[in-house]
């Protein structure tokens, strides 16, 4: 059975949420808050809590964070609904939706998001949901630019 565009969005989002929640649960169960474990040179696992959105933006925002996330998701879904036939548009939509849901689950559970990947140079700690949101934005830009490229060549 072939999945429609909405089914593919749901499948990608569910996969992101499952991987995100599994990795966060593993970190919460095995790494004490604040503990650092070296993985590769410059890359550490560190158990931190983030009360903002992706990469700590709007930290401590509470209702503002909830409103911004809800508005962004609503706009994304409305845009997707009006462009559902656009090739590959389901992929970034699922990635963005899954990443947002993964972090919302953490916020609802305990008021903050579990972050655990720490890169060098002071980059904020992040998680699978944040990665999915970041790559989702990049894939979205690619899909939108790819679709608009023929019109620009004329």
Rosetta silent file (secondary structure, phi, psi, omega in degrees, C-alpha in Angstrom):
SEQUENCE: XXXXXXXXXXXXXXXXXXXXXXXXXXXXXXXXXXXXXXXXXXXXXXXXXXXXXXXXXXXXXXXXXXXXXXXXXXXXXXXXXXXXXXXXXXXXXXXXXXXXXXXXXXXXXXXXXXXXXXXXXXXXXXXXXXXXXXXXXXXXXXXXXXXXXXXXXX
SCORE:     score description
SCORE:     0.000 S_00000001
   1 L     0.000  128.460  179.558    0.000    0.000    0.000 S_00000001
   2 L   -83.155  135.996  177.480    1.387    3.370   -1.013 S_00000001
   3 L   -84.616  140.281  171.906    1.348    6.124    1.575 S_00000001
   4 L   -77.133  178.386 -178.065    0.005    9.525    0.627 S_00000001
   5 H   -59.713  -41.988  179.028    1.869   12.701    1.452 S_00000001
   6 H   -65.849  -36.379  177.521    0.162   13.048    4.864 S_00000001
   7 H   -65.251  -39.676  177.688    1.017    9.428    5.667 S_00000001
   8 H   -66.920  -39.081  175.884    4.683   10.021    4.815 S_00000001
   9 H   -58.441  -48.518 -178.326    4.698   13.146    7.030 S_00000001
  10 H   -62.334  -40.597 -179.794    3.247   11.097    9.894 S_00000001
  11 H   -64.367  -46.895  178.936    5.746    8.263    9.363 S_00000001
  12 H   -63.665  -46.229 -179.671    8.765   10.602    9.349 S_00000001
  13 H   -60.611  -44.348  179.528    7.448   12.545   12.358 S_00000001
  14 H   -63.039  -39.727  177.913    6.787    9.331   14.309 S_00000001
  15 H   -63.751  -42.698  178.594   10.292    8.052   13.513 S_00000001
  16 H   -63.744  -47.012 -179.404   11.890   11.291   14.681 S_00000001
  17 H   -60.561  -44.554 -179.034    9.815   11.343   17.895 S_00000001
  18 H   -61.938  -47.930 -179.992   10.654    7.691   18.647 S_00000001
  19 H   -64.952  -42.346  179.649   14.406    8.165   18.105 S_00000001
  20 H   -61.240  -50.469 -177.452   14.407   11.461   20.003 S_00000001
  21 H   -67.020  -35.862  178.310   12.533   10.100   23.018 S_00000001
  22 H   -65.808  -43.732 -179.056   14.611    6.900   23.099 S_00000001
  23 H   -68.742  -38.802  178.207   17.921    8.775   23.089 S_00000001
  24 H   -65.423  -41.028  178.477   16.729   11.248   25.741 S_00000001
  25 H   -63.003  -40.832  178.230   15.488    8.398   27.964 S_00000001
  26 H   -61.685  -44.944  179.260   18.860    6.659   27.592 S_00000001
  27 H   -64.523  -46.630  179.771   20.710    9.821   28.588 S_00000001
  28 H   -60.412  -33.144 -177.348   18.412   10.501   31.559 S_00000001
  29 H   -81.490  -24.513 -170.834   18.892    6.898   32.741 S_00000001
  30 H  -119.884  -13.423 -176.602   22.656    6.667   32.321 S_00000001
  31 L  -124.349  123.810  177.473   24.179   10.159   32.574 S_00000001
  32 L   -67.749  146.537  179.357   23.873   12.346   35.669 S_00000001
  33 E   -57.949  129.023 -178.229   22.739   15.904   35.001 S_00000001
  34 L    90.237  -16.020 -179.975   25.834   18.005   34.301 S_00000001
  35 L   -68.924  146.119  179.391   28.071   14.950   33.744 S_00000001
  36 E  -122.171  132.265  178.454   30.287   14.993   30.620 S_00000001
  37 E  -126.312  118.884  179.766   31.388   11.925   28.672 S_00000001
  38 E   -70.743  132.453  179.812   33.915   12.322   25.845 S_00000001
  39 E  -109.198  -54.976  175.374   32.818   10.545   22.661 S_00000001
  40 E  -133.176  165.169  176.124   35.179   11.920   20.017 S_00000001
  41 L   -55.241  119.231  178.757   37.745   14.710   20.249 S_00000001
  42 L    87.700   -8.891 -179.920   35.620   17.809   20.870 S_00000001
  43 E  -116.004  127.189 -178.936   32.304   15.930   21.072 S_00000001
  44 E  -129.592  153.777  166.255   30.781   15.088   24.435 S_00000001
  45 E   -95.192  124.851  179.461   27.594   13.618   25.833 S_00000001
  46 E  -139.965  127.917 -178.117   26.369   15.984   28.535 S_00000001
  47 E   -86.194  108.160  178.020   23.017   15.771   30.296 S_00000001
  48 E  -130.071  163.496  175.526   21.507   19.270   30.405 S_00000001
  49 E  -118.201  137.144 -176.702   17.998   20.745   30.566 S_00000001
  50 E  -122.780  125.306  179.366   16.879   23.511   28.242 S_00000001
  51 L   -97.819    3.018  178.883   13.781   25.610   28.915 S_00000001
  52 L   -99.967 -156.133  175.782   13.929   27.409   25.552 S_00000001
  53 L   -98.159 -160.147 -174.193   13.463   26.278   21.967 S_00000001
  54 H   -47.714  130.451  176.933   16.084   24.770   19.673 S_00000001
  55 H    59.770   27.593  173.871   19.637   25.294   20.924 S_00000001
  56 H    85.417    0.994  179.370   18.474   27.261   23.981 S_00000001
  57 L   -62.173  144.658 -178.791   16.869   30.210   22.162 S_00000001
  58 L    58.269   32.809 -179.208   14.162   31.961   24.246 S_00000001
  59 L   -56.324  134.155 -179.455   15.338   30.108   27.363 S_00000001
  60 L    78.233   12.846 -174.449   12.943   30.557   30.245 S_00000001
  61 L   -75.164  -18.830  177.674   10.243   31.820   27.868 S_00000001
  62 L    52.007 -111.299 -177.249    7.439   29.582   29.200 S_00000001
  63 H   -63.698  -33.068  178.700    4.195   30.697   27.527 S_00000001
  64 H   -63.861  -44.389  178.625    6.102   32.596   24.828 S_00000001
  65 H   -60.692  -46.424  179.879    7.945   29.423   23.822 S_00000001
  66 H   -59.705  -44.075  179.556    4.685   27.468   23.716 S_00000001
  67 H   -64.308  -46.211 -178.906    3.039   30.142   21.561 S_00000001
  68 H   -61.235  -45.368  179.886    5.984   30.409   19.144 S_00000001
  69 H   -64.114  -46.210 -179.498    6.164   26.617   18.700 S_00000001
  70 H   -62.775  -42.519  179.149    2.387   26.279   18.238 S_00000001
  71 H   -64.563  -45.162  179.867    2.272   29.139   15.721 S_00000001
  72 H   -61.807  -42.677  179.059    5.219   27.774   13.722 S_00000001
  73 H   -66.392  -41.147  178.889    3.671   24.292   13.571 S_00000001
  74 H   -62.069  -45.597  179.094    0.272   25.660   12.557 S_00000001
  75 H   -63.623  -41.267  178.079    1.816   27.733    9.757 S_00000001
  76 H   -60.487  -46.522 -177.828    3.887   24.770    8.578 S_00000001
  77 H   -68.447  -36.598  175.884    0.850   22.484    8.427 S_00000001
  78 H   -64.999  -45.384  178.849   -1.279   25.075    6.637 S_00000001
  79 H   -61.949  -43.647  178.482    1.493   25.646    4.093 S_00000001
  80 H   -61.157  -44.385 -178.898    1.924   21.902    3.631 S_00000001
  81 H   -59.759  -32.160 -179.503   -1.826   21.423    3.160 S_00000001
  82 H   -88.927   -7.330  179.547   -1.811   24.000    0.374 S_00000001
  83 L  -130.932   30.113 -171.883    1.299   22.526   -1.279 S_00000001
  84 L   -60.179  -24.950 -179.095    0.749   18.826   -0.581 S_00000001
  85 L   -86.119   -5.613 -179.630    1.580   17.860   -4.186 S_00000001
  86 L   -65.725  126.609 -177.539    4.986   19.526   -4.137 S_00000001
  87 L   -56.958  133.853  176.894    7.617   16.792   -4.607 S_00000001
  88 L    65.711    1.561 -177.393    9.459   15.780   -1.422 S_00000001
  89 H   -64.488  -22.598  178.652    7.747   18.487    0.644 S_00000001
  90 H   -65.065  -31.162 -175.670    6.513   15.780    3.013 S_00000001
  91 H   -65.562  -57.035  178.997   10.084   15.041    4.176 S_00000001
  92 H   -65.361  -31.065  177.685   11.008   18.389    5.778 S_00000001
  93 H   -61.980  -45.938  177.577    7.445   18.749    7.062 S_00000001
  94 H   -63.941  -39.500  179.327    7.757   15.413    8.885 S_00000001
  95 H   -65.242  -44.794  179.911   11.229   16.292   10.181 S_00000001
  96 H   -67.263  -44.350  179.513   10.103   19.679   11.516 S_00000001
  97 H   -63.504  -46.827  179.325    6.904   18.297   13.002 S_00000001
  98 H   -61.958  -42.216  178.664    8.676   15.337   14.632 S_00000001
  99 H   -63.905  -44.007  179.310   11.406   17.530   16.091 S_00000001
 100 H   -64.606  -44.117  179.604    8.923   19.991   17.527 S_00000001
 101 H   -63.243  -41.446  178.593    6.755   17.231   18.997 S_00000001
 102 H   -56.990  -43.183  179.614    9.790   15.529   20.543 S_00000001
 103 H   -75.391  -33.445  177.395   10.732   18.701   22.405 S_00000001
 104 H   -64.235  -38.373  177.319    7.115   19.499   23.342 S_00000001
 105 H   -58.350  -44.944  178.392    6.832   16.064   24.981 S_00000001
 106 H   -62.644  -44.562 -179.215    9.838   16.903   27.168 S_00000001
 107 H   -60.910  -42.258 -179.843    8.441   20.337   28.044 S_00000001
 108 H   -67.526  -34.705 -178.580    5.088   18.821   29.017 S_00000001
 109 H   -71.694  -40.633 -172.506    6.808   16.118   31.085 S_00000001
 110 H  -149.449   15.577  176.410    9.093   18.324   33.108 S_00000001
 111 L    81.153   -3.501  179.246    9.162   21.954   32.008 S_00000001
 112 L  -155.487  166.241 -176.396   12.389   21.599   30.026 S_00000001
 113 E  -103.339  137.543  175.321   14.024   19.651   27.225 S_00000001
 114 E   -79.603  119.185  174.127   16.794   17.092   27.702 S_00000001
 115 E  -112.210  150.730 -175.513   19.824   18.070   25.601 S_00000001
 116 E  -152.169   -9.649  177.435   22.909   15.882   25.425 S_00000001
 117 E   -98.159  121.935 -178.747   25.186   16.421   22.403 S_00000001
 118 E  -118.790  120.499  175.968   27.890   19.003   23.090 S_00000001
 119 L   -99.100  165.427 -178.550   30.178   20.265   20.321 S_00000001
 120 L   -73.256  178.481  174.973   33.273   22.405   20.852 S_00000001
 121 L    68.730   27.074  174.972   33.575   26.194   20.659 S_00000001
 122 L    75.885   11.462  177.779   30.723   26.945   23.065 S_00000001
 123 L   -64.327  135.508 -178.197   27.981   25.645   20.784 S_00000001
 124 L   -62.887  148.916  175.853   24.867   24.941   22.905 S_00000001
 125 L   -63.649  151.157 -178.427   24.036   21.320   23.724 S_00000001
 126 E  -145.810 -178.147 -177.003   21.303   19.817   21.546 S_00000001
 127 L  -139.953 -175.697 -178.398   19.339   16.624   20.917 S_00000001
 128 H   -62.810  -39.492  178.831   17.866   14.520   18.095 S_00000001
 129 H   -60.950  -43.311  178.339   14.768   16.750   17.882 S_00000001
 130 H   -62.814  -40.417  177.616   16.982   19.823   17.424 S_00000001
 131 H   -63.026  -42.019 -179.939   18.965   18.017   14.720 S_00000001
 132 H   -64.147  -40.206  177.705   15.751   17.063   12.953 S_00000001
 133 H   -64.620  -45.880 -179.516   14.513   20.666   13.074 S_00000001
 134 H   -61.989  -50.800  179.799   17.829   21.999   11.761 S_00000001
 135 H   -68.914  -30.299  176.273   18.088   19.478    8.923 S_00000001
 136 H   -61.918  -41.479  177.018   14.354   19.870    8.270 S_00000001
 137 H   -63.840  -43.989  179.468   14.866   23.591    7.615 S_00000001
 138 H   -63.474  -42.916  178.551   17.788   22.823    5.275 S_00000001
 139 H   -66.641  -38.694  177.631   15.787   20.175    3.389 S_00000001
 140 H   -60.113  -46.169  177.862   12.806   22.555    3.216 S_00000001
 141 H   -60.575  -42.518  177.860   15.004   25.240    1.646 S_00000001
 142 H   -60.665  -47.640 -178.534   16.363   22.684   -0.825 S_00000001
 143 H   -62.085  -44.111 -179.465   12.863   21.473   -1.771 S_00000001
 144 H   -67.289  -42.152  179.421   11.566   25.023   -2.219 S_00000001
 145 H   -68.285  -39.571 -179.704   14.618   26.153   -4.210 S_00000001
 146 H   -61.252  -41.207 -178.608   14.601   23.007   -6.351 S_00000001
 147 H   -70.415  -34.840 -176.969   10.980   23.599   -7.294 S_00000001
 148 H   -86.255  -12.583 -176.335   11.551   27.290   -8.082 S_00000001
 149 H   -58.157  -45.800 -179.646   14.784   26.794  -10.087 S_00000001
 150 H   -60.453  -36.060  179.718   13.089   26.157  -13.493 S_00000001
 151 H   -66.292  -35.759  179.662   11.057   29.363  -13.176 S_00000001
 152 H   -71.960  -27.707 -178.555   14.235   31.390  -12.506 S_00000001
 153 H   -74.806  -22.272 -177.723   15.987   29.924  -15.573 S_00000001
 154 L   -72.621    0.000    0.000   13.268   31.187  -17.944 S_00000001
